[in-house]
Short mmCIF file of C-alpha atoms and ligand atoms in Angstrom, two decimals:
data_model
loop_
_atom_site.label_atom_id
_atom_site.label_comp_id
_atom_site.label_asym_id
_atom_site.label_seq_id
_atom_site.Cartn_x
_atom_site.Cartn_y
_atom_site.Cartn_z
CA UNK A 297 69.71 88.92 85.89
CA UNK A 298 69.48 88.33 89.59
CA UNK A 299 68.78 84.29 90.71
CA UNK A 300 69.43 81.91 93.11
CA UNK A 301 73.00 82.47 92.71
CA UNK A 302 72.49 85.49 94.34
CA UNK A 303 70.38 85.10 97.37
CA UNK A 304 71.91 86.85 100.31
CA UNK A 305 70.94 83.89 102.76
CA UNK A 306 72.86 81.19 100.32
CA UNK A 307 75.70 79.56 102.80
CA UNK A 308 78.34 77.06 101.51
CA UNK A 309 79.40 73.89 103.36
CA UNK A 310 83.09 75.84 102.35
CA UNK A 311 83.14 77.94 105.83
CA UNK A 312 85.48 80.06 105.54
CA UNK A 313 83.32 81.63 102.18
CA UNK A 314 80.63 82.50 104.86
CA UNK A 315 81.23 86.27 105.34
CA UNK A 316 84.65 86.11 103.24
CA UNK A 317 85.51 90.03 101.84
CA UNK A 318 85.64 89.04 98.65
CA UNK A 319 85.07 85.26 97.16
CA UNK A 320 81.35 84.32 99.30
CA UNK A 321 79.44 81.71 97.17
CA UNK A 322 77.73 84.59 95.59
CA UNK A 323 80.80 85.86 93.78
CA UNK A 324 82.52 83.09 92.20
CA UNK A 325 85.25 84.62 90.04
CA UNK A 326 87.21 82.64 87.68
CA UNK A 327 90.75 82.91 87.15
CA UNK A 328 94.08 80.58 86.25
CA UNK A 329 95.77 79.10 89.03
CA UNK A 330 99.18 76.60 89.66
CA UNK A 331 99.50 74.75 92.41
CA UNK A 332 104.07 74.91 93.38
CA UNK A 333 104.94 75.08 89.97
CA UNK A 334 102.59 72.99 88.15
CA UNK A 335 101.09 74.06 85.11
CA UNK A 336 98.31 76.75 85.24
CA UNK A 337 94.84 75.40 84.98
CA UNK A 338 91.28 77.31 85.20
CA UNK A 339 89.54 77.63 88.52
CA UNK A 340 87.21 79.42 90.69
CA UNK A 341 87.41 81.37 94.14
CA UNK A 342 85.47 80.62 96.99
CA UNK A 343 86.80 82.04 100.27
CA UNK A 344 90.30 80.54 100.83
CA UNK A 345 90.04 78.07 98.31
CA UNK A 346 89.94 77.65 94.74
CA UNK A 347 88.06 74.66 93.01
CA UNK A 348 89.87 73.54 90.37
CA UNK A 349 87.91 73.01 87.39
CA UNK A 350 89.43 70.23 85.12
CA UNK A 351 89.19 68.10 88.12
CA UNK A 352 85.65 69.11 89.05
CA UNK A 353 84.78 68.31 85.13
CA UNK A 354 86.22 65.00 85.79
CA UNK A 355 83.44 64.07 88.33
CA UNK A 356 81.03 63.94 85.60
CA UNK A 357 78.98 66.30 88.30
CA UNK A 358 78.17 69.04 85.74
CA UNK A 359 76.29 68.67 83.11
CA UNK A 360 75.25 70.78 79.80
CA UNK A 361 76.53 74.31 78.98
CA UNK A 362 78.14 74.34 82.10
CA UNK A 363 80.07 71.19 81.64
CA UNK A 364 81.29 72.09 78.25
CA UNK A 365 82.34 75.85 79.76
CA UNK A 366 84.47 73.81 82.78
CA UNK A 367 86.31 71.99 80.24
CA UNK A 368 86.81 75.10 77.87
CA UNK A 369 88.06 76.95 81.38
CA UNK A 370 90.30 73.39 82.03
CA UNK A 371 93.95 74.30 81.10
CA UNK A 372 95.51 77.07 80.20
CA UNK A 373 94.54 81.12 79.45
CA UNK A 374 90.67 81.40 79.80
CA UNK A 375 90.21 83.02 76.47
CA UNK A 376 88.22 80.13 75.09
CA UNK A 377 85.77 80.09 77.78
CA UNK A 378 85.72 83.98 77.62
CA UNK A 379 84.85 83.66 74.28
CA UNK A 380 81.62 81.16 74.87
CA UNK A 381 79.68 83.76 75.95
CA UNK A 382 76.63 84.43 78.71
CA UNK A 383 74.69 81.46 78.39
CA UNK A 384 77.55 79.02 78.86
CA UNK A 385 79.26 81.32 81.81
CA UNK A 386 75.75 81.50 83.44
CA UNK A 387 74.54 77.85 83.25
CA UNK A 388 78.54 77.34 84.79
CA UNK A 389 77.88 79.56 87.66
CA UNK A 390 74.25 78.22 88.78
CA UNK A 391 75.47 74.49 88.95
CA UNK A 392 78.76 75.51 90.77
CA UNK A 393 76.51 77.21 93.31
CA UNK A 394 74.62 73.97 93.95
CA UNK A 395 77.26 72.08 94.31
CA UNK A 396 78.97 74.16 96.76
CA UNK A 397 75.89 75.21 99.07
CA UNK A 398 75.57 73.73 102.44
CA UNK A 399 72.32 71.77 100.78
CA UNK A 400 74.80 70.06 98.20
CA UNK A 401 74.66 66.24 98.06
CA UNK A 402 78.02 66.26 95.87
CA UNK A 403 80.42 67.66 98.66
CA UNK A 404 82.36 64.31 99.39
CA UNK A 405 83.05 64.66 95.09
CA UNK A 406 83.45 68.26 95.05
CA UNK A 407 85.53 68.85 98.23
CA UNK A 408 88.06 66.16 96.50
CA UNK A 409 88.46 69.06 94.03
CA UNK A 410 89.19 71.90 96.06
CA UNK A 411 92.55 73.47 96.59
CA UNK A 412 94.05 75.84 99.29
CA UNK A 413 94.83 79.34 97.85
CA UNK A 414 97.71 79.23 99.94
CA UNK A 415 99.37 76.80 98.05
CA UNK A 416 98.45 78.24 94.70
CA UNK A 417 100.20 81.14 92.07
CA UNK A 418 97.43 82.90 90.23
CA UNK A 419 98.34 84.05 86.87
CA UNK A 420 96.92 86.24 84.14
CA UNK A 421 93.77 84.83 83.86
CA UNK A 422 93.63 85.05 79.55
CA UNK A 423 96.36 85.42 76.73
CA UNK A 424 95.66 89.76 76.48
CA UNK A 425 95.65 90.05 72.42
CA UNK A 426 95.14 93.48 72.75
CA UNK A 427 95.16 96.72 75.49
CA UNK A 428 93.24 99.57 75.30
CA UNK A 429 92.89 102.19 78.03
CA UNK A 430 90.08 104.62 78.13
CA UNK A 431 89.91 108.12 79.86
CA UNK A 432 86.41 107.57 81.79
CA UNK A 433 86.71 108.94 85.57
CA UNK A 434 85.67 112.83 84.35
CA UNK A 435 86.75 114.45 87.92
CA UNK A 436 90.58 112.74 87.12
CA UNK A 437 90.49 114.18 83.47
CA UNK A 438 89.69 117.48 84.87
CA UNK A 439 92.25 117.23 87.61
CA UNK A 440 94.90 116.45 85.85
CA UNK A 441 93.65 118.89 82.81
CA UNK A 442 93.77 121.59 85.46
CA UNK A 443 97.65 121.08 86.30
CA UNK A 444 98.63 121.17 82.03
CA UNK A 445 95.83 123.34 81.32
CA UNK A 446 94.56 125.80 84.31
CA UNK A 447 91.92 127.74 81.96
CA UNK A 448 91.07 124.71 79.94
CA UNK A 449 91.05 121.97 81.87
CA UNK A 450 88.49 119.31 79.63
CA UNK A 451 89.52 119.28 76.09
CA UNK A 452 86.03 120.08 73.77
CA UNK A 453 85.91 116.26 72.67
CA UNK A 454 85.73 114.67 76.16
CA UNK A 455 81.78 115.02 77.22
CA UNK A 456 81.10 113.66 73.12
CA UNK A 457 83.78 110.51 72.68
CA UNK A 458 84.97 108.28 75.30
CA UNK A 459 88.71 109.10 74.58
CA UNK A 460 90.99 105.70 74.90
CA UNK A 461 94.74 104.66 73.81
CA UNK A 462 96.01 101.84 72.68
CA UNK A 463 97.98 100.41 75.77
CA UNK A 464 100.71 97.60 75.90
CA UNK A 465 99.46 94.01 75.96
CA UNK A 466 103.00 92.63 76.92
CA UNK A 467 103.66 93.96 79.80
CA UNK A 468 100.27 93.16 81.89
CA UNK A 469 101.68 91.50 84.63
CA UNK A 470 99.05 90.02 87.49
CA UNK A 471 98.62 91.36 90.82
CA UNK A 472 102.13 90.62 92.96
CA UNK A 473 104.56 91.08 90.38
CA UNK A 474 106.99 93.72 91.30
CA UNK A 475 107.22 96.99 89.22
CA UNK A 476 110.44 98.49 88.48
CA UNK A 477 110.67 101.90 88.32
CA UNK A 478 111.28 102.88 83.90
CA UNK A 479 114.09 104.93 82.92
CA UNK A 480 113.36 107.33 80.25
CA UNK A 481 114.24 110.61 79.02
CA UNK A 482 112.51 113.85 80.84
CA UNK A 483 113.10 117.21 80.66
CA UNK A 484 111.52 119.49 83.75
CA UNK A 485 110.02 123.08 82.49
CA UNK A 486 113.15 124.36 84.13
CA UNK A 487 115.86 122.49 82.13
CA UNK A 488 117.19 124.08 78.99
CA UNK A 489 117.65 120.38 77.45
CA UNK A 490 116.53 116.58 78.21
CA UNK A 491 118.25 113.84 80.37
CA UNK A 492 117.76 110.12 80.52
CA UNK A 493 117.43 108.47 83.78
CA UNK A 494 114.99 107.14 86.06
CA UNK A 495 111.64 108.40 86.84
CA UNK A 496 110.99 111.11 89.44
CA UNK A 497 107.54 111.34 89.39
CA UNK A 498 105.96 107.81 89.39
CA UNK A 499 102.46 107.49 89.91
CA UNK A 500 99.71 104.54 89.75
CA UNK A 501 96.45 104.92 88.62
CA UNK A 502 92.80 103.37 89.94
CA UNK A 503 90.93 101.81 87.10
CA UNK A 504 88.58 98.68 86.49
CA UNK A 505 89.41 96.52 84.17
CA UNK A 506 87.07 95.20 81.72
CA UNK A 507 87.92 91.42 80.03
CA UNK A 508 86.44 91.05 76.50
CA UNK A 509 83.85 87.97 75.43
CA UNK A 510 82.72 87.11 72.21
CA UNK A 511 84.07 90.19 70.69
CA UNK A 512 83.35 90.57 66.96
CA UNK A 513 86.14 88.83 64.70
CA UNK A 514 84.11 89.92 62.05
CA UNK A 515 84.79 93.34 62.61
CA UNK A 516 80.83 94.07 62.88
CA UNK A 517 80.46 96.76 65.43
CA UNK A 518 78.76 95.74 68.08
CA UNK A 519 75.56 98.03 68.94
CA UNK A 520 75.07 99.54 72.42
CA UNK A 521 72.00 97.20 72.83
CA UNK A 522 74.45 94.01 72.11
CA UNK A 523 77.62 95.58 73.93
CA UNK A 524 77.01 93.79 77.30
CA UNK A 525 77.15 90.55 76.36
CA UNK A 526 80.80 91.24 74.88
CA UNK A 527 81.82 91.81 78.70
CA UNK A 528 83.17 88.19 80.10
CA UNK A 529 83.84 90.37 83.50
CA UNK A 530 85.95 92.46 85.43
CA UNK A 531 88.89 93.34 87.23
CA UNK A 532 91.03 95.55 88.85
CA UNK A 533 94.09 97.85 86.85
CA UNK A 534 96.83 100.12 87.82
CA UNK A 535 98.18 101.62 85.02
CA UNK A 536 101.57 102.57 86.28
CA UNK A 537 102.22 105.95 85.26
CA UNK A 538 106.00 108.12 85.16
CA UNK A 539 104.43 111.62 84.92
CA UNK A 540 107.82 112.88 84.23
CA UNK A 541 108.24 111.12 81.24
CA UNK A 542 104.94 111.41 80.37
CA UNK A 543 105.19 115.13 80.35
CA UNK A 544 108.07 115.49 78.15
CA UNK A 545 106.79 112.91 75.43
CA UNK A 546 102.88 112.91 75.69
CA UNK A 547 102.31 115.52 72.40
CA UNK A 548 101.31 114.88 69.95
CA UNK A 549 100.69 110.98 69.61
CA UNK A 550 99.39 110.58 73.60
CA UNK A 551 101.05 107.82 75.83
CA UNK A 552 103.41 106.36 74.62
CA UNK A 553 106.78 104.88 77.89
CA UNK A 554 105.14 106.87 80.18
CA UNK A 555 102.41 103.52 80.96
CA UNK A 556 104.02 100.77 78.81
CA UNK A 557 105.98 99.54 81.37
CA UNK A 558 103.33 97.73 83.20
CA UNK A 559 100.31 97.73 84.16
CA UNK A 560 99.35 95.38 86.91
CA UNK A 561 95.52 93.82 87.07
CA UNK A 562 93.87 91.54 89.37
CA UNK A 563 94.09 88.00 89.20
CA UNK A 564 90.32 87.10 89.23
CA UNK A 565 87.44 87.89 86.86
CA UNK A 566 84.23 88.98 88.51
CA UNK A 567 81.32 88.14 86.14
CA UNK A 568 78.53 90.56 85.40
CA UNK A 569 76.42 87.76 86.80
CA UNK A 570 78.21 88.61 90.12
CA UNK A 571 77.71 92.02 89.61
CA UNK A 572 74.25 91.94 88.48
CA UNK A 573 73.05 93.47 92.44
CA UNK A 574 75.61 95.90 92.26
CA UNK A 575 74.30 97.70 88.85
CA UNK A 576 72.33 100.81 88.66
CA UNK A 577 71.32 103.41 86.13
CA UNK A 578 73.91 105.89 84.26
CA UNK A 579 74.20 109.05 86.78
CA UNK A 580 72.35 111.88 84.56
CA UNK A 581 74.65 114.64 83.18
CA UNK A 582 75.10 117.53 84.42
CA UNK A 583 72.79 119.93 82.91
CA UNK A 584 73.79 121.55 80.03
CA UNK A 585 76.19 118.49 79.02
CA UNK A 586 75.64 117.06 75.67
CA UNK A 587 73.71 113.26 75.33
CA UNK A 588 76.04 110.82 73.80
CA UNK A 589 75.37 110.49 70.33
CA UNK A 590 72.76 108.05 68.95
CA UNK A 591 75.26 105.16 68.33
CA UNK A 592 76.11 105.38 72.23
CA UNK A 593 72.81 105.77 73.86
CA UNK A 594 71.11 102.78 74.69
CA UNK A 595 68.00 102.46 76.75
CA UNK A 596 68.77 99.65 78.95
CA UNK A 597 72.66 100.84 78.97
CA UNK A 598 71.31 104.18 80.70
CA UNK A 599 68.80 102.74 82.66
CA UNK A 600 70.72 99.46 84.26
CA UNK A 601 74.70 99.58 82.18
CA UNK A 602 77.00 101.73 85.18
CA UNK A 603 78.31 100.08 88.35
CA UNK A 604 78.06 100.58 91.82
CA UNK A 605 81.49 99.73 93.43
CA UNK A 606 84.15 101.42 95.99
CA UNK A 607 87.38 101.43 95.25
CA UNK A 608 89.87 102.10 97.24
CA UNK A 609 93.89 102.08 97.01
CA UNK A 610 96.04 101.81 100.04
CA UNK A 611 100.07 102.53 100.26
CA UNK A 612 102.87 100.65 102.56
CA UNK A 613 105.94 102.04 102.37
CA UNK A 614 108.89 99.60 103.17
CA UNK A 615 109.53 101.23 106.56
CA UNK A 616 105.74 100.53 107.37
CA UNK A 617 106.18 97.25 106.28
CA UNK A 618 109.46 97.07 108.75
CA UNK A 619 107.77 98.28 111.51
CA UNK A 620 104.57 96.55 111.11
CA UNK A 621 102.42 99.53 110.46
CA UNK A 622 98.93 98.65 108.12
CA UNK A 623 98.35 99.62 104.55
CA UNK A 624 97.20 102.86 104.81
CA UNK A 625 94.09 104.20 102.30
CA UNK A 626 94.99 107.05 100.44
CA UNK A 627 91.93 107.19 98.29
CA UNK A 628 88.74 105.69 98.16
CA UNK A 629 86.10 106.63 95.09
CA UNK A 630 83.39 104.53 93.02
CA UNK A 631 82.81 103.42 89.63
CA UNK A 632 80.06 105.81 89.59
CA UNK A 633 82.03 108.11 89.11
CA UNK A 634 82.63 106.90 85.04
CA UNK A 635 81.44 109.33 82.52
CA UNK A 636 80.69 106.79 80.22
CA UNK A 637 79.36 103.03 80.72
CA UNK A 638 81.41 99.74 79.70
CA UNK A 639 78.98 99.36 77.12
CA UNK A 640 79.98 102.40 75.48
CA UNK A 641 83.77 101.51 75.36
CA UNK A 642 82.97 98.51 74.13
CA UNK A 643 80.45 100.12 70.89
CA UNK A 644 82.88 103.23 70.62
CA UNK A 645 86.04 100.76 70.60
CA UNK A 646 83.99 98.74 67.42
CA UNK A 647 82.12 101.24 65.60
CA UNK A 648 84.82 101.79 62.89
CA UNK A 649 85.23 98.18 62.34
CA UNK A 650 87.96 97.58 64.98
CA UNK A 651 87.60 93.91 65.85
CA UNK A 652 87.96 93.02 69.38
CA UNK A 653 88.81 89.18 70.30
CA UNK A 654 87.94 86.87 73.77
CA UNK A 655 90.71 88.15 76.25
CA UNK A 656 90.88 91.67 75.29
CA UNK A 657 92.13 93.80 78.10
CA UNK A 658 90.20 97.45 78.70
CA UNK A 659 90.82 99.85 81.10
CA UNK A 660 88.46 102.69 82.18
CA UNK A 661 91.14 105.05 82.87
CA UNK A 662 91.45 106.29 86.33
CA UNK A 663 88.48 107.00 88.36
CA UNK A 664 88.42 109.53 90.78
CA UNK A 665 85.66 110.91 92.92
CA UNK A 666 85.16 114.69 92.88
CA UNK A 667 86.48 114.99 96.54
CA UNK A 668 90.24 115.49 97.70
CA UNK A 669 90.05 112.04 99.60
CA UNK A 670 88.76 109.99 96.50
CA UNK A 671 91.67 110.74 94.32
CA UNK A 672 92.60 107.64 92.12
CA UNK A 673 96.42 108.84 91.21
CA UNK A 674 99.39 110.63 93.47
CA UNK A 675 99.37 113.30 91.00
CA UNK A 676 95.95 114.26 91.99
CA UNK A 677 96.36 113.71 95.62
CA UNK A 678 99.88 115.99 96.07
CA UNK A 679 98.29 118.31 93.46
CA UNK A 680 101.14 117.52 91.26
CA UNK A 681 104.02 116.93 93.95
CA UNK A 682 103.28 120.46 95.36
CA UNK A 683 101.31 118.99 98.99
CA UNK A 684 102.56 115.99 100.02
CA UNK A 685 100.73 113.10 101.48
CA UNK A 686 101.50 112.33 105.04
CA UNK A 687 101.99 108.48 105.78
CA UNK A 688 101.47 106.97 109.46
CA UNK A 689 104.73 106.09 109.67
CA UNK A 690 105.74 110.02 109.31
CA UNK A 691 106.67 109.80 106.19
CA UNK A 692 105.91 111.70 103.15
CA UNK A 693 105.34 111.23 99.37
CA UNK A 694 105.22 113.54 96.15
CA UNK A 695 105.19 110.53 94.02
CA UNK A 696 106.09 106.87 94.86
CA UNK A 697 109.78 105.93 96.21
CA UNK A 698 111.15 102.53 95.94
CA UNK A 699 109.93 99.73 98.13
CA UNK A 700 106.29 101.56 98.45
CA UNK A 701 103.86 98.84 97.12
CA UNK A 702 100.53 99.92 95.91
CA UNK A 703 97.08 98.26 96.72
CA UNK A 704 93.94 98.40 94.78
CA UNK A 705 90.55 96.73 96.23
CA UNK A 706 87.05 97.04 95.10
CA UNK A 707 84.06 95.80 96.66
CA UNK A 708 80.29 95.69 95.57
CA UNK A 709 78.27 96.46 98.43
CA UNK A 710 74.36 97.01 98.81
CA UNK A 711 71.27 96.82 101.25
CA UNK A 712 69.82 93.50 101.31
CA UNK A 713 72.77 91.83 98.47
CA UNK A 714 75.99 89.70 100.05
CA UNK A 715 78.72 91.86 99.34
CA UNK A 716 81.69 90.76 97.16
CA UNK A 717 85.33 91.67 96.62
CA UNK A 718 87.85 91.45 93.92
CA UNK A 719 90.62 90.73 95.32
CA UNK A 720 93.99 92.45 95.76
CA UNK A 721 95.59 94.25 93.05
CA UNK A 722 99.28 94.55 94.53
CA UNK A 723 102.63 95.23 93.72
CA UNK A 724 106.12 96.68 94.96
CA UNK A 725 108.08 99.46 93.12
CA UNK A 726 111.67 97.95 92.66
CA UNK A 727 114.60 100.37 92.06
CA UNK A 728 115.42 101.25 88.53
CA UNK A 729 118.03 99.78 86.79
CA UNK A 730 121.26 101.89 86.85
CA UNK A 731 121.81 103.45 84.05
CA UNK A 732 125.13 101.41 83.06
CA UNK A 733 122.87 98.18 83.48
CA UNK A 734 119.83 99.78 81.35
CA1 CA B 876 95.21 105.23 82.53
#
């Protein structure tokens, strides 16, 4: 898995990509970009810029696989190219690396196809058919289990079957998009009977986002051995989250307008190529946990199929915005931390004949770390409201309140590999509608 593409010392003749946080030549995430209002068109990330693709295939520079995957990633959603698969995503990524190292003899050609980020609106990157959210981060399933559940916090099924949802496709909205808070009907423990009316405990929550290849139209399941080549790459997800709703209407049938509001993802998809240095083996269970069940143990899925990358999520109030004041991190935990791999979703999401299609949206559910400072949702961090979280503005939060906006990074770091980024998952909390406008 790990080539040229990934050699630490690899420098491109695009500076400001030399030590760039997220997008250095070695990460080269695609996504779907306009430049002031023109129609969105595939391209990829390399430090401030983004080369645009259609206009790179029309230099006649690539050649191959990789020339047929530019013009499948042209125009519009991605989901074509998502759906070509490894070999065509791979051969893409090794030529764009030549052309845009500092040993390139193409720059005059390729520089003419390079666009300022500045200047550009990223969009979803694919048409979403379908949304599924998973339940993954173990220490946030036993968090929040503890606040419904204090002598039973992990339901019997959770350490057998990676337990998922089916989410909302529609209302995926990319990083930047404002959020407004849902109105919905709640009823606190205390009430006698329910009321309708915005959301008093709103909450985000820290998950990676996986974006579906091939998939299996057939409805085939696809075996834990194949699984990883269904994965076209990753992202970044909040799923927005109004605990108080969520409370009142969770039983029996799960989530349901608690998270179908939105759900906010980063613009750019990381590939597994990208993220081939930042791999390592599926953390061992605890002892005494069961093994997953034949169907979802694979050899190389335990040995190379889990993740190594922080994630972090920062909050800025609108008075620290006002006065200047930076983000400030309010958790920061790892994919490591995922009970099960995304090869298992993908096998356990297929194994009854579900079919899963190029674009398909999964999210791991929200990982959190096992320590109070690597909480991936407010709920976890306040203990359910009860300790709030002090900001450096002197503020303090239960939950969210209007104008906060919520950040989500990630970053793949390792000895002797150039780290990468994934970009910003952002967005603002707007007020809810009132309820005579609702
Ligand atoms: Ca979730």
């Amino acid at each position: 898995m790990i080539d040229e593409t990934h050699d630490p010392g690899l420098q491109s003749w695009v500076t400001s990509a030399n030590g760039h946080p997220d997008f250095p030549i070695q990460n080269l995430p695609f996504g779907l970009f306009s430049v002031e209002g023109g129609e969105p068109r595939g391209g990829v990330a390399i430090g401030d810029m983004i080369v645009d693709l259609a206009a790179l295939q029309g230099t006649g520079l690539l050649t191959g696989a990789a020339d047929g995957a530019a013009k499948a990633a042209a125009s519009g959603p991605l989901n074509g190219f998502l759906g070509l698969g490894r070999e065509a995503r791979v051969a893409l990524r090794r030529q764009l690396s030549a052309l845009l190292t500092v040993a390139s003899q193409a720059r005059p050609q390729v520089e003419a196809c390079l666009v300022s980020a500045a200047r550009c609106a990223l969009h979803l990157p694919a048409r979403i058919g379908d949304y599924t959210d998973f339940y993954v981060g173990i220490h946030h399933a036993m968090n929040v289990g503890r606040q419904f559940r204090p002598d039973n916090p992990l339901l019997p099924n959770y350490k057998h079957v990676p337990i998922g949802y089916h989410g909302r496709a529609s209302s995926v909205r990319p990083s930047g998009i404002p959020v407004r808070r849902p109105n919905g009907q709640t009823k606190p423990p205390e009430a006698t009977e329910p009321s309708f009316g915005p959301s008093r405990r709103l909450d985000y929550e820290l998950e990676l986002g996986i974006w579906i290849g091939p998939g299996n139209p057939d409805g085939r399941p696809i075996s834990i051995d194949e699984a990883s080549a269904h994965i076209a790459g990753y992202c970044l997800l909040n799923d927005w989250s109004a605990r108080d709703i969520q409370g009142w209407e969770y039983q029996p049938l799960g989530p349901f307008l608690a998270k179908n509001f939105a759900t906010t993802v980063s613009a750019w998809i990381v590939t597994p190529e990208a993220l081939a240095p930042f791999r390592s083996a599926q953390p061992a269970r605890p002892e005494g946990d069961p093994q997953p069940l034949p169907y979802l143990h694979g050899g190389d899925d335990q040995a190379n199929g889990a993740l190594d990358i922080e994630l972090e999520v920062l909050l800025l109030s609108e008075e620290m915005r006002a006065r200047g004041l930076p983000a400030q991190r309010i958790g920061l935990s790892s994919t490591r931390h995922m009970y099960w791999t995304p090869a298992q979703l993908v096998t356990h999401h297929t194994c009854n004949g579900c079919d899963l299609g190029p674009g398909d949206l999964l999210g791991t559910g929200t990982i959190s770390g096992p320590t109070a400072d690597s909480c991936g949702s407010i709920l976890e961090v306040t203990q359910g409201g009860k300790t709030p979280v002090r900001l450096g503005s002197g503020e303090e939060r239960r939950f969210l309140e209007d104008g906060d906006e919520v950040i989500l990074r990630a970053r793949g770091v390792r000895e002797g590999c150039a780290p990468i980024g994934f970009g910003e998952c952002r967005a603002i909390v707007l007020p809810a509608l009132s309820e005579a406008t609702a």
